[in-house]
Coordinates of N, CA and C in Angstrom, one line a residue:
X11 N -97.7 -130.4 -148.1 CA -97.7 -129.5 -149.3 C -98.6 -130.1 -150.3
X12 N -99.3 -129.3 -150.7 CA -100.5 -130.3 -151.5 C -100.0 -129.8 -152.9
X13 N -100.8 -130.5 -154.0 CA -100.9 -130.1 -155.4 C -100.7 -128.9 -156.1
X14 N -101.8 -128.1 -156.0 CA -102.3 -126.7 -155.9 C -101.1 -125.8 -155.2
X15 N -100.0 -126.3 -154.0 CA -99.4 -125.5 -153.6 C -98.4 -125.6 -154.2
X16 N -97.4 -126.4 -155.1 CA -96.5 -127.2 -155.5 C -96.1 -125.8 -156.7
X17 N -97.0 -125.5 -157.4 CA -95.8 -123.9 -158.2 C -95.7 -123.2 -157.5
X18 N -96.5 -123.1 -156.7 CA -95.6 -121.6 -155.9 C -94.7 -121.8 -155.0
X19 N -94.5 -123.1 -154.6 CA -92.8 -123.2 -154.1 C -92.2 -123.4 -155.2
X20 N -92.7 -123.9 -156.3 CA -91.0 -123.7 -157.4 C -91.0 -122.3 -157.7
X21 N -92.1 -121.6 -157.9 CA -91.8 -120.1 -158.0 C -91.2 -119.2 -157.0
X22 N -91.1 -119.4 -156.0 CA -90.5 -119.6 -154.7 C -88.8 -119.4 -154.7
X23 N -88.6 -120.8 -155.0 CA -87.1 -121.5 -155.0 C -86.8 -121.2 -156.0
X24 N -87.4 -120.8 -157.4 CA -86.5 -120.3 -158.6 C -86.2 -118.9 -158.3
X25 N -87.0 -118.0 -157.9 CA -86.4 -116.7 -158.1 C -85.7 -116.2 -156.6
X26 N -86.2 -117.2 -155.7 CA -84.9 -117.1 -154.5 C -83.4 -117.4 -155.2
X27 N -83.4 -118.5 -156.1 CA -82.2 -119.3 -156.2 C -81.7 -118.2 -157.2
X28 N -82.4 -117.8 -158.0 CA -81.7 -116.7 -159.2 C -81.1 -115.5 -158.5
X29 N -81.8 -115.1 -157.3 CA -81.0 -114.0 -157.0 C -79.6 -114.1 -155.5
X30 N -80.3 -115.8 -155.1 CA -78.7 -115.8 -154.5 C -77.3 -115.6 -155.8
X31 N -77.7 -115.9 -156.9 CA -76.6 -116.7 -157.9 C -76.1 -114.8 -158.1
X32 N -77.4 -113.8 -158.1 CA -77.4 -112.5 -158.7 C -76.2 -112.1 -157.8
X33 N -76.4 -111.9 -156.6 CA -75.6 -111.6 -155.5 C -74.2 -112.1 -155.7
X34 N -74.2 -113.1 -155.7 CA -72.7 -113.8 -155.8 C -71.8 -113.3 -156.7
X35 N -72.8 -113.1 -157.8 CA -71.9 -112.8 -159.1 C -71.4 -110.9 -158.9
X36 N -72.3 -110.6 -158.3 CA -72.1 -109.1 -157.7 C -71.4 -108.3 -156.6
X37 N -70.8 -109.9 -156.3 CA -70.1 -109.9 -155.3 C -68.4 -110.0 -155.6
X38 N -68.4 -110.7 -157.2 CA -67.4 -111.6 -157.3 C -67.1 -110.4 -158.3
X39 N -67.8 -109.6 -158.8 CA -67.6 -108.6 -160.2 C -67.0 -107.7 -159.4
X40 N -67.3 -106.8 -158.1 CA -66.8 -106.2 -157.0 C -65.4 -106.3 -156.7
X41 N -65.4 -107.4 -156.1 CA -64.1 -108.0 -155.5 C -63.2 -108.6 -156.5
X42 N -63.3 -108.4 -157.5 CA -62.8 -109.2 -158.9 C -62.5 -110.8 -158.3
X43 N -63.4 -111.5 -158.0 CA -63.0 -112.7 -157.5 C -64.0 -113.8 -156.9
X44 N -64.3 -114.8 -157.0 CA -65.1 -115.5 -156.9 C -64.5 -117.1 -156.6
X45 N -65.6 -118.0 -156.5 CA -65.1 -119.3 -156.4 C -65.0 -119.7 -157.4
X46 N -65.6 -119.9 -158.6 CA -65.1 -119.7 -160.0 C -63.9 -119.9 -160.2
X47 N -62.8 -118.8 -159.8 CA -61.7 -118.6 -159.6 C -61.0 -119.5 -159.2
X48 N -61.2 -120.5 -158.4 CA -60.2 -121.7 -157.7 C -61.2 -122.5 -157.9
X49 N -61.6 -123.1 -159.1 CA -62.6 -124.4 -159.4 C -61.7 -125.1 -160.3
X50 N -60.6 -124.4 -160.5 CA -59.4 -125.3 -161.0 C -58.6 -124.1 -161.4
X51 N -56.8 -124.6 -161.7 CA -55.6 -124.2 -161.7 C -55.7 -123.0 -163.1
X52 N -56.6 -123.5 -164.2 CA -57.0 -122.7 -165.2 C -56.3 -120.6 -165.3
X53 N -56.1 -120.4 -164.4 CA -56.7 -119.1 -164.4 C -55.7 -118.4 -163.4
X54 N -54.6 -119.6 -163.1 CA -53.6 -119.2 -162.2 C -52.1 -119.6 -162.6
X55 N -52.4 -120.9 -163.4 CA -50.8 -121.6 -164.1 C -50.6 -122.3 -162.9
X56 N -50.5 -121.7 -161.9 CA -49.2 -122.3 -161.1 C -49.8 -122.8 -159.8
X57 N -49.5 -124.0 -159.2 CA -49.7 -123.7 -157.5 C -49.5 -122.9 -156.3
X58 N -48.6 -122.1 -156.6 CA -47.9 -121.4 -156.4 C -48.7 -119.8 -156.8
X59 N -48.9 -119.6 -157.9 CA -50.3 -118.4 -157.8 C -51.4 -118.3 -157.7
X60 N -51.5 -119.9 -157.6 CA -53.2 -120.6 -157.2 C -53.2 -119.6 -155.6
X61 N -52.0 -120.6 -154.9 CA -52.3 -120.5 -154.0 C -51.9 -118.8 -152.6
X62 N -51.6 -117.8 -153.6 CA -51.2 -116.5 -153.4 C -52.7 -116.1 -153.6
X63 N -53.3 -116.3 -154.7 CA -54.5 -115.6 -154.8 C -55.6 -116.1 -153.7
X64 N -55.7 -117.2 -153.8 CA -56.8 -118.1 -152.5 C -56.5 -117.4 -151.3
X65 N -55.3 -116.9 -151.1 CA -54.9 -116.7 -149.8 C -55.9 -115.1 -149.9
X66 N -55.2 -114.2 -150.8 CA -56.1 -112.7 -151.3 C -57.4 -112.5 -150.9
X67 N -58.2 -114.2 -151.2 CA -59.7 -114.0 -151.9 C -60.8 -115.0 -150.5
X68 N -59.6 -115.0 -149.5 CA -60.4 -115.7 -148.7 C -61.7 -115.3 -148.0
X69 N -61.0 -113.6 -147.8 CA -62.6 -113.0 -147.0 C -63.6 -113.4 -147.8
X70 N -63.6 -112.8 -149.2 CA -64.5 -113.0 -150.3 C -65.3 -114.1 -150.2
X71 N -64.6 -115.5 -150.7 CA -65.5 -116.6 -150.4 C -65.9 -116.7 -149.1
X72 N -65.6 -116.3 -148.0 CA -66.2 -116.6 -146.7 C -67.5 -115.8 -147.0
X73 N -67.6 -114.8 -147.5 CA -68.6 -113.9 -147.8 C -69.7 -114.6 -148.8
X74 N -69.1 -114.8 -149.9 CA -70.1 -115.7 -150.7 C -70.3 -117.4 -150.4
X75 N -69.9 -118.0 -149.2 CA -70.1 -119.1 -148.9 C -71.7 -119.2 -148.5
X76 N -72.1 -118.5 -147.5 CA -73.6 -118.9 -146.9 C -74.2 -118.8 -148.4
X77 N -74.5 -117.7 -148.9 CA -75.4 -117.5 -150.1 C -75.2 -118.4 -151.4
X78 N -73.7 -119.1 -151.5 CA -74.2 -120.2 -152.6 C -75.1 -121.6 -151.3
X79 N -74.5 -121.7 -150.4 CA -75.4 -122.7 -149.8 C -76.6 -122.7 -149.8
X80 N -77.3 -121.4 -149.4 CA -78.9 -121.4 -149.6 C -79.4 -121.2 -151.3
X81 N -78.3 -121.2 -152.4 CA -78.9 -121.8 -153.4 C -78.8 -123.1 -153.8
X82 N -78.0 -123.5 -153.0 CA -77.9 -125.2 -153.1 C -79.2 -125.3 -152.7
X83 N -80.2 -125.2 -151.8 CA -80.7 -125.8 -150.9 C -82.3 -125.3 -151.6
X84 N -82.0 -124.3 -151.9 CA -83.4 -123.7 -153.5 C -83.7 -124.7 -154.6
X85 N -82.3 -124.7 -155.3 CA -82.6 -125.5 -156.4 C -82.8 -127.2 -155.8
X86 N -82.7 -127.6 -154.9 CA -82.9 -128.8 -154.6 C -84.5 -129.3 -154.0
X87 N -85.0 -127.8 -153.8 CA -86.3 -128.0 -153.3 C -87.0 -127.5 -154.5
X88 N -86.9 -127.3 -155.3 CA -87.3 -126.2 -156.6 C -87.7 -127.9 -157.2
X89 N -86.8 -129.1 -157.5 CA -86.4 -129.6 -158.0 C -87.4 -130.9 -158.0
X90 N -87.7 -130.9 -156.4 CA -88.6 -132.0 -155.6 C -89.8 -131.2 -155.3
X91 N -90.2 -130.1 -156.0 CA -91.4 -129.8 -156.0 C -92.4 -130.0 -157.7
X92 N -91.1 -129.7 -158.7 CA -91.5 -129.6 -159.5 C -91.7 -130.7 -160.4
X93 N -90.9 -132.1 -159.7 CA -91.3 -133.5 -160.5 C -92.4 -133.9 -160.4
X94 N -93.8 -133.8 -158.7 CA -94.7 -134.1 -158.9 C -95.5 -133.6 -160.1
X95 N -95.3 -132.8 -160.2 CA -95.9 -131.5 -161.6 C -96.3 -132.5 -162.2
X96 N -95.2 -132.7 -162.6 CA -95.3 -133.8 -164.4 C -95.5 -135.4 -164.2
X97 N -95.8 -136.0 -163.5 CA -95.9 -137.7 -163.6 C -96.0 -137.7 -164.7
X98 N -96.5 -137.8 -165.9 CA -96.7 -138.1 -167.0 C -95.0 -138.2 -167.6
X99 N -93.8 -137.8 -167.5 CA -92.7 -137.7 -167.4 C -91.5 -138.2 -166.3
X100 N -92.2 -139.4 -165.8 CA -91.3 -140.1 -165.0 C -90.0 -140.6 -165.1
X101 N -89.8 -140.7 -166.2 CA -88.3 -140.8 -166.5 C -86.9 -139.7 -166.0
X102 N -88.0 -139.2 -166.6 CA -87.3 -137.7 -166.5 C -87.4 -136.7 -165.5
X103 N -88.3 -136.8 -164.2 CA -88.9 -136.8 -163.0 C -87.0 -137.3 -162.5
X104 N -87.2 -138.5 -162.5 CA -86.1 -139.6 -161.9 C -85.1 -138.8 -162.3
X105 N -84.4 -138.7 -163.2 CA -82.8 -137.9 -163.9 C -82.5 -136.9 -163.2
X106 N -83.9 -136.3 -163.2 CA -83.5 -135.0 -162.3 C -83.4 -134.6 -161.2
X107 N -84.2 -135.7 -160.1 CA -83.8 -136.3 -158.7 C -82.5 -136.6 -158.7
X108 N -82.1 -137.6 -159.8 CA -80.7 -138.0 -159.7 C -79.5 -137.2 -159.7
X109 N -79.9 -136.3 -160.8 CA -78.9 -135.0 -161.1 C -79.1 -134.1 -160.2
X110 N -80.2 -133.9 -159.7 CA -80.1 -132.4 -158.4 C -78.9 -133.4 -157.2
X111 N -79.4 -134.2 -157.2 CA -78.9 -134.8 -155.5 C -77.4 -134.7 -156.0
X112 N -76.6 -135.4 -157.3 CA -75.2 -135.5 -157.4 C -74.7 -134.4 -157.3
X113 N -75.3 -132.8 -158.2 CA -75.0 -132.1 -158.2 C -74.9 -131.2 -157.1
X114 N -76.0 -131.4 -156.1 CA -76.1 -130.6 -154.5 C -75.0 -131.2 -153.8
X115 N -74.8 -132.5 -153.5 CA -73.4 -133.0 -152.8 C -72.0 -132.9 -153.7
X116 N -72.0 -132.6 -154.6 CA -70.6 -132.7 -155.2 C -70.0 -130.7 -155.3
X117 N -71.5 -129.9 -154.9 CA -71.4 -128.6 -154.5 C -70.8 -128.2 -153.9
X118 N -71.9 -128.5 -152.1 CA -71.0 -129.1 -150.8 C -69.4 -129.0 -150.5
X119 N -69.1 -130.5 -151.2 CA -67.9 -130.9 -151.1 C -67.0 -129.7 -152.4
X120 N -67.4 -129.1 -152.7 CA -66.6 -128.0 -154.0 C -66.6 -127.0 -153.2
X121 N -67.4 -126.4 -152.5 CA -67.2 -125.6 -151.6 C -66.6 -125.3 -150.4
X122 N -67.1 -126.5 -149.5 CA -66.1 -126.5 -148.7 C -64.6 -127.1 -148.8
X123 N -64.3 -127.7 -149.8 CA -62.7 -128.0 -150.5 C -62.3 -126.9 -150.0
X124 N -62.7 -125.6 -151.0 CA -62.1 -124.0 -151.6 C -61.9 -123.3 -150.2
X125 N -62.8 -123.6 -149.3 CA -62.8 -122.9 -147.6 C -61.6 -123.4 -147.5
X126 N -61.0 -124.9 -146.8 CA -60.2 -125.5 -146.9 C -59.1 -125.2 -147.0
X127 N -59.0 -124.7 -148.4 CA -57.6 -124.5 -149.0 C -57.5 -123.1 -148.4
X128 N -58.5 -122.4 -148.9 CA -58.1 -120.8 -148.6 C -57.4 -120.5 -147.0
X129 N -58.6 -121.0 -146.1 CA -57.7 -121.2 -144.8 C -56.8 -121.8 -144.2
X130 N -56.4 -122.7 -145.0 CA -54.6 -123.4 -144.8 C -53.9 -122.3 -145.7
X131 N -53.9 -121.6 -146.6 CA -53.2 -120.9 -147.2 C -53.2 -119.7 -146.6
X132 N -54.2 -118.9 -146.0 CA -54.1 -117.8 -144.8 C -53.1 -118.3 -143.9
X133 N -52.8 -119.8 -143.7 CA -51.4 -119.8 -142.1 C -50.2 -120.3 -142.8
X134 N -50.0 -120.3 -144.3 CA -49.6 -120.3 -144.7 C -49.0 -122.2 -145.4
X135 N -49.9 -122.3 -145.8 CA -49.8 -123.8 -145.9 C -50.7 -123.9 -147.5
X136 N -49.8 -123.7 -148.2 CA -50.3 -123.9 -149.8 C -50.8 -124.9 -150.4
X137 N -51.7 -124.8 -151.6 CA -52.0 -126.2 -152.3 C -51.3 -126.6 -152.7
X138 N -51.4 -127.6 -153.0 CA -50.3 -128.6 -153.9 C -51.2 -128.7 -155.0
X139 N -50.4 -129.6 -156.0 CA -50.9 -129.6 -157.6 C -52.3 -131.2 -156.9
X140 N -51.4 -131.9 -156.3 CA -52.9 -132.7 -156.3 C -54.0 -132.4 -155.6
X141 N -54.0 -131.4 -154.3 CA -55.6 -130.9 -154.1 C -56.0 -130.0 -155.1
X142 N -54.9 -129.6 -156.1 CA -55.9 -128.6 -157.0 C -56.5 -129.6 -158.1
X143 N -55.9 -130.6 -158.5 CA -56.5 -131.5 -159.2 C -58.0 -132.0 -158.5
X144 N -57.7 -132.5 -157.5 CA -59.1 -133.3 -156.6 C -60.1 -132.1 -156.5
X145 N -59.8 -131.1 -156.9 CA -60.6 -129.4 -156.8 C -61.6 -129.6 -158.0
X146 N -60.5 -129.4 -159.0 CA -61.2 -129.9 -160.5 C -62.1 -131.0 -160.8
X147 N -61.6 -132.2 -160.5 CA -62.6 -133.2 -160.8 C -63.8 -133.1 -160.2
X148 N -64.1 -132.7 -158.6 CA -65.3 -132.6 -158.1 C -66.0 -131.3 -159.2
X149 N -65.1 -130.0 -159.5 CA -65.6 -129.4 -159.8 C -66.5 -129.7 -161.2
X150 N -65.7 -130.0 -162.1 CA -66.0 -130.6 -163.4 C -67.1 -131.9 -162.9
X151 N -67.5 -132.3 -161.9 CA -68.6 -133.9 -162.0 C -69.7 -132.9 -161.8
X152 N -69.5 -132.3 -160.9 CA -70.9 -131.2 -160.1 C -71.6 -130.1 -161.8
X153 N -70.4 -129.8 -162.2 CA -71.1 -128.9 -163.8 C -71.6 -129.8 -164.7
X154 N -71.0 -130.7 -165.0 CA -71.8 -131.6 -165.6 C -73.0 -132.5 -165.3
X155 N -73.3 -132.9 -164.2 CA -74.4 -133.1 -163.5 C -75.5 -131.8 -163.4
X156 N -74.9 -130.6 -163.2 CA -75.3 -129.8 -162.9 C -76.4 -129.7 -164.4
X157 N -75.3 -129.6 -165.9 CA -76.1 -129.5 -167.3 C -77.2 -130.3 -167.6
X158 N -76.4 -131.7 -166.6 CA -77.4 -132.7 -167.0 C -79.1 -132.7 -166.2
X159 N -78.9 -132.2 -165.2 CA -80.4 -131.2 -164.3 C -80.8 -130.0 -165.4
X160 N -80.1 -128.7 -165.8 CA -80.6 -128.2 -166.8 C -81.8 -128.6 -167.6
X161 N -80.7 -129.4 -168.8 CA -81.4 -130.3 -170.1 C -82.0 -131.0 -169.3
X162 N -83.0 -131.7 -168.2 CA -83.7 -132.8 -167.9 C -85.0 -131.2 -167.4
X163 N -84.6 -130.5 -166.9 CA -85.4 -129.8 -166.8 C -86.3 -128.9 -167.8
X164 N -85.7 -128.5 -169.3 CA -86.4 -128.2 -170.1 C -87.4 -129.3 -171.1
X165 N -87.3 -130.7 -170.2 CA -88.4 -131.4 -170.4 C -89.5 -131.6 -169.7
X166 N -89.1 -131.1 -168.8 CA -90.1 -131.1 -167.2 C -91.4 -129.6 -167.5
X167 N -90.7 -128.7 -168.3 CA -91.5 -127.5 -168.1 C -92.9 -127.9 -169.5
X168 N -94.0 -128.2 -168.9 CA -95.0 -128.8 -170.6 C -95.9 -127.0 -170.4
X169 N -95.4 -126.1 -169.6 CA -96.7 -125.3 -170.2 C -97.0 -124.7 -171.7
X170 N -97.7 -124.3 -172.1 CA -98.1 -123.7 -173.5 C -97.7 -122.0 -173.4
X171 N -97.2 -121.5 -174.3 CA -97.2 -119.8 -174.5 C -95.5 -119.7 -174.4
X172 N -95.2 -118.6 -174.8 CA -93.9 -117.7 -175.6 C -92.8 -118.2 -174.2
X173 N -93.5 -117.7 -173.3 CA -92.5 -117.1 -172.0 C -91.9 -119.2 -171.8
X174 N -92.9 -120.4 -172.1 CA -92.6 -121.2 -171.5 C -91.8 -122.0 -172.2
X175 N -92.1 -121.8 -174.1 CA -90.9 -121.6 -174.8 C -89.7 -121.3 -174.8
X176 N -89.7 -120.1 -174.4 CA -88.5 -119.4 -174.1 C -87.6 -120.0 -173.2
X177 N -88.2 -120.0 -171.8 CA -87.7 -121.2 -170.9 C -86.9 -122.4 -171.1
X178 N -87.2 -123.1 -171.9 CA -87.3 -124.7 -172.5 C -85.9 -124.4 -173.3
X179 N -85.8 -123.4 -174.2 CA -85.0 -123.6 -175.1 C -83.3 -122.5 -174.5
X180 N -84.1 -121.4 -173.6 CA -82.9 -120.9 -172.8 C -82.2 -121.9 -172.3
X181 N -83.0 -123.3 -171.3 CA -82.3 -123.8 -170.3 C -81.5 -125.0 -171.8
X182 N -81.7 -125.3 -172.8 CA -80.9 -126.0 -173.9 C -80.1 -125.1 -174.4
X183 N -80.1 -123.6 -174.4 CA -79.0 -122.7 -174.7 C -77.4 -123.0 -173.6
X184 N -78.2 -122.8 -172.3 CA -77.2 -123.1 -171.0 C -76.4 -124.4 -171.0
X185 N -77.0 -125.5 -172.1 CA -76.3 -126.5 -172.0 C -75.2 -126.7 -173.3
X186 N -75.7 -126.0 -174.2 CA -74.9 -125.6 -175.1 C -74.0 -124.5 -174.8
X187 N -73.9 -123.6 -174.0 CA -72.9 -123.0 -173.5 C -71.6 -123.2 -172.8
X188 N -72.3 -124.4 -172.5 CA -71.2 -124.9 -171.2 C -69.7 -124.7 -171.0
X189 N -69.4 -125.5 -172.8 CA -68.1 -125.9 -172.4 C -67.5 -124.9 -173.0
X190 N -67.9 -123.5 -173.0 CA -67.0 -122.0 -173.4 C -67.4 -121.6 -171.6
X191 N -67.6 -122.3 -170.9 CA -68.0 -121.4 -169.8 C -66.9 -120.2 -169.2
X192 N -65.8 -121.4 -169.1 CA -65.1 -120.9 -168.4 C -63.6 -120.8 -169.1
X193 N -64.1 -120.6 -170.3 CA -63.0 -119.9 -171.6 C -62.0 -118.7 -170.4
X194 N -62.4 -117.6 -170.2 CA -62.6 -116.3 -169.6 C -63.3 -115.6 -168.8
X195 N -63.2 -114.7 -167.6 CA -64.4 -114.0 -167.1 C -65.3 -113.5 -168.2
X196 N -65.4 -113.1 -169.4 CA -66.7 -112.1 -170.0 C -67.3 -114.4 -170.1
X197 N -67.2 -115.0 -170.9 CA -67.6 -116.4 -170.7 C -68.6 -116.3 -169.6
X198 N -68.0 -116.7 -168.5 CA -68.4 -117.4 -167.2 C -69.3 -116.2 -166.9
X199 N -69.3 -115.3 -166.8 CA -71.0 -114.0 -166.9 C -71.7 -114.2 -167.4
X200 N -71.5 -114.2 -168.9 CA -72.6 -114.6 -169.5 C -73.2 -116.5 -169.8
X201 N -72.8 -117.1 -169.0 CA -72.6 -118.2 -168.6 C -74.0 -118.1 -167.2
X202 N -73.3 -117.3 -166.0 CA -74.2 -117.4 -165.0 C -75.4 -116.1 -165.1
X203 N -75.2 -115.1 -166.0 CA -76.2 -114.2 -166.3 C -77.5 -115.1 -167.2
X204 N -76.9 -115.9 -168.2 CA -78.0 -116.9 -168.4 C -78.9 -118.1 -167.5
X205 N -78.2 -118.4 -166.4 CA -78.7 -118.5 -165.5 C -79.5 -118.6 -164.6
X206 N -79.1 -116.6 -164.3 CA -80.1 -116.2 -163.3 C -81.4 -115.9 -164.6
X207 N -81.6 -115.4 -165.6 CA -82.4 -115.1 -165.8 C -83.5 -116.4 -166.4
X208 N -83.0 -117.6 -166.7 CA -83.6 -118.9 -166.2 C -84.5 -119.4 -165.1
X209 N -83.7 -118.7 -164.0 CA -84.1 -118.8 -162.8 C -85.2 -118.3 -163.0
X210 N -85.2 -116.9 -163.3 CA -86.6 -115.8 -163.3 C -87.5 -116.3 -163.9
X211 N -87.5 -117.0 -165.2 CA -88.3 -117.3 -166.1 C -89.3 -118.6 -165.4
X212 N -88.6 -119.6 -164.3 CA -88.9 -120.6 -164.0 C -89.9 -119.9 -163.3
X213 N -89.4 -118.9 -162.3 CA -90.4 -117.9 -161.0 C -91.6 -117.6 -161.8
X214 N -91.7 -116.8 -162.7 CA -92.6 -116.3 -163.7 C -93.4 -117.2 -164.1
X215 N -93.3 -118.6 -164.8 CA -93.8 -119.1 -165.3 C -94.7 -120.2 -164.4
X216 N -93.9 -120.8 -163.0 CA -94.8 -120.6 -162.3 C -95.8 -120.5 -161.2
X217 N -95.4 -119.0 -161.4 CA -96.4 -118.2 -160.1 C -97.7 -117.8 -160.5
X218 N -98.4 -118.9 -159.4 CA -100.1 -118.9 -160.0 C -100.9 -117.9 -160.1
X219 N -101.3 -117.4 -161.3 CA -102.5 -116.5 -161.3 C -103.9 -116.6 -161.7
X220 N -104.0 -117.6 -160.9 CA -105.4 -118.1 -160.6 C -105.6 -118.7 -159.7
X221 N -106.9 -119.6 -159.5 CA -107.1 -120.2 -158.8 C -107.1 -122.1 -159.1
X222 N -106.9 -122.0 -160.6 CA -106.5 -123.0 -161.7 C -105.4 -123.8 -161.4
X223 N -105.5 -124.5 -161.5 CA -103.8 -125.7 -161.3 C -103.1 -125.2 -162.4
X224 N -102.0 -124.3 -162.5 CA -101.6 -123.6 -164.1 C -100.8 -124.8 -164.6
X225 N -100.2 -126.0 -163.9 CA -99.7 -126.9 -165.1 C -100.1 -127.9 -165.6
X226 N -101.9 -127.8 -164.9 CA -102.6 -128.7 -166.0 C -102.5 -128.7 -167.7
X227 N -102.1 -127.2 -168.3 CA -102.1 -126.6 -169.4 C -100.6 -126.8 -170.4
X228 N -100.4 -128.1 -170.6 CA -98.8 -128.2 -171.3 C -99.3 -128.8 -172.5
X229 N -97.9 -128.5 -173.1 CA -97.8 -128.6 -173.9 C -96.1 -129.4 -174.7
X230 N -96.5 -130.2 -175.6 CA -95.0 -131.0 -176.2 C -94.0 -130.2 -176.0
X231 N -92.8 -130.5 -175.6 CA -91.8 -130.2 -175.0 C -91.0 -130.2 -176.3

C-alpha cells in the first residue's frame, strides 16, 4: 500500500465502519435491544432480569454479532492507515496504535462474553452478579480506551477547511459525551448517532479528489 493510496483506505474503513455501527443501531431500535443492553446490570437491576432479558435478546445479538466484528476490524485498519499520514505527530501516531489495539481486543472479549452468557441462559443457566461485573469492567476499559482513540484522533486529522474542523471538534464533542452515554436509550443514540456521522466526516474528508496527496495540506490541530 503505498502513500498516495493510504486516504482512500481510511476513506474506505471510515464510512464502512460508520455504516456497520448504522446497521446495528437499526437493528437494535427494531428489536428494542442491543448489546448495549447487557454491557452491564444498569438497565436491568437484577441478575435475575439481566438474565431473562439476555435470554429474549439472543437471536438479536447473534444477528448483530458478525457486523460489530467487521467494524472492529475497519476501525483498526482505518487506524494503521491513517498514522502514516501524519509522522510529524508521532506521539500521537503511538496512543492511537495503543488505544485501537486495547480497544479492538477488550471488544472481542465484550462480545464474545455477551454470546456466552446469552447462550448459557437459552439452556437455562443464568448470570451471576460476578460475570455481570467481569461484563462491566471489560466493558467500561474498552469505552474508555475506545475515547481515548477518539481524542488522539482529532489530533491526527491536520487538514485545513470547515468540514475538517468540524471533524476535530465532533470527535472532542464524542469525548465529552461520554460519560451521559449510557444515562438512557435517547443518551446512548445520540451517543452512537454522533458517531456514525464522525465516521462519515472521516470518509469525506479523506476521499481523494485529486491526483494530489490531499494531506499534504494541514493545518494546527
Amino acid at each position: 500500500m503505498t502513500q498516495t493510496n493510504l486516504p482512500r483506505l481510511v476513506a474506505l474503513c471510515a464510512g464502512f465502519g460508520a455504516t456497520m455501527v448504522a446497521l446495528m443501531v437499526g437493528i437494535s431500535v427494531q428489536n428494542g435491544t442491543g448489546f448495549q443492553d447487557f454491557e452491564s446490570i444498569l438497565r436491568h437491576g437484577t441478575p435475575e432480569a439481566y438474565g431473562a432479558a439476555i435470554t429474549d435478546a439472543a437471536p438479536v445479538l447473534r444477528l448483530i454479532y458478525p457486523l460489530d466484528t467487521m467494524y472492529i476490524f475497519s476501525y483498526v485498519t482505518m487506524v494503521f492507515a491513517i498514522v502514516p499520514l501524519v509522522p510529524e505527530r508521532r506521539m500521537a501516531g503511538l496512543l492511537a496504535v495503543i488505544a485501537v489495539l486495547m480497544t479492538a481486543g477488550l471488544d472481542f472479549i465484550e462480545n464474545n462474553h455477551i454470546l456466552a452468557i446469552a447462550a448459557a441462559a437459552e439452556r437455562g443457566v443464568l448470570p451471576d452478579m460476578a460475570r455481570i461485573t467481569f461484563e462491566t469492567v471489560v466493558t467500561q476499559s474498552k469505552f474508555n480506551f475506545g475515547l481515548l482513540l477518539t481524542l488522539t484522533l482529532s489530533f491526527l486529522i491536520l487538514q485545513n477547511g470547515r468540514a475538517a474542523n468540524v471533524t476535530r471538534w465532533l470527535a472532542r464533542a464524542v469525548v465529552v459525551l461520554a460519560p451521559v452515554a449510557l444515562l438512557s436509550p435517547v443518551t446512548t443514540l445520540i451517543y452512537l448517532s454522533m458517531n456514525i456521522g464522525l465516521g462519515y466526516l472521516i470518509a469525506y474528508l479523506y476521499w481523494p479528489r485529486s491526483r494530489q496527496a490531499m494531506p499534504l495540506q494541514t493545518a494546527a490541530a
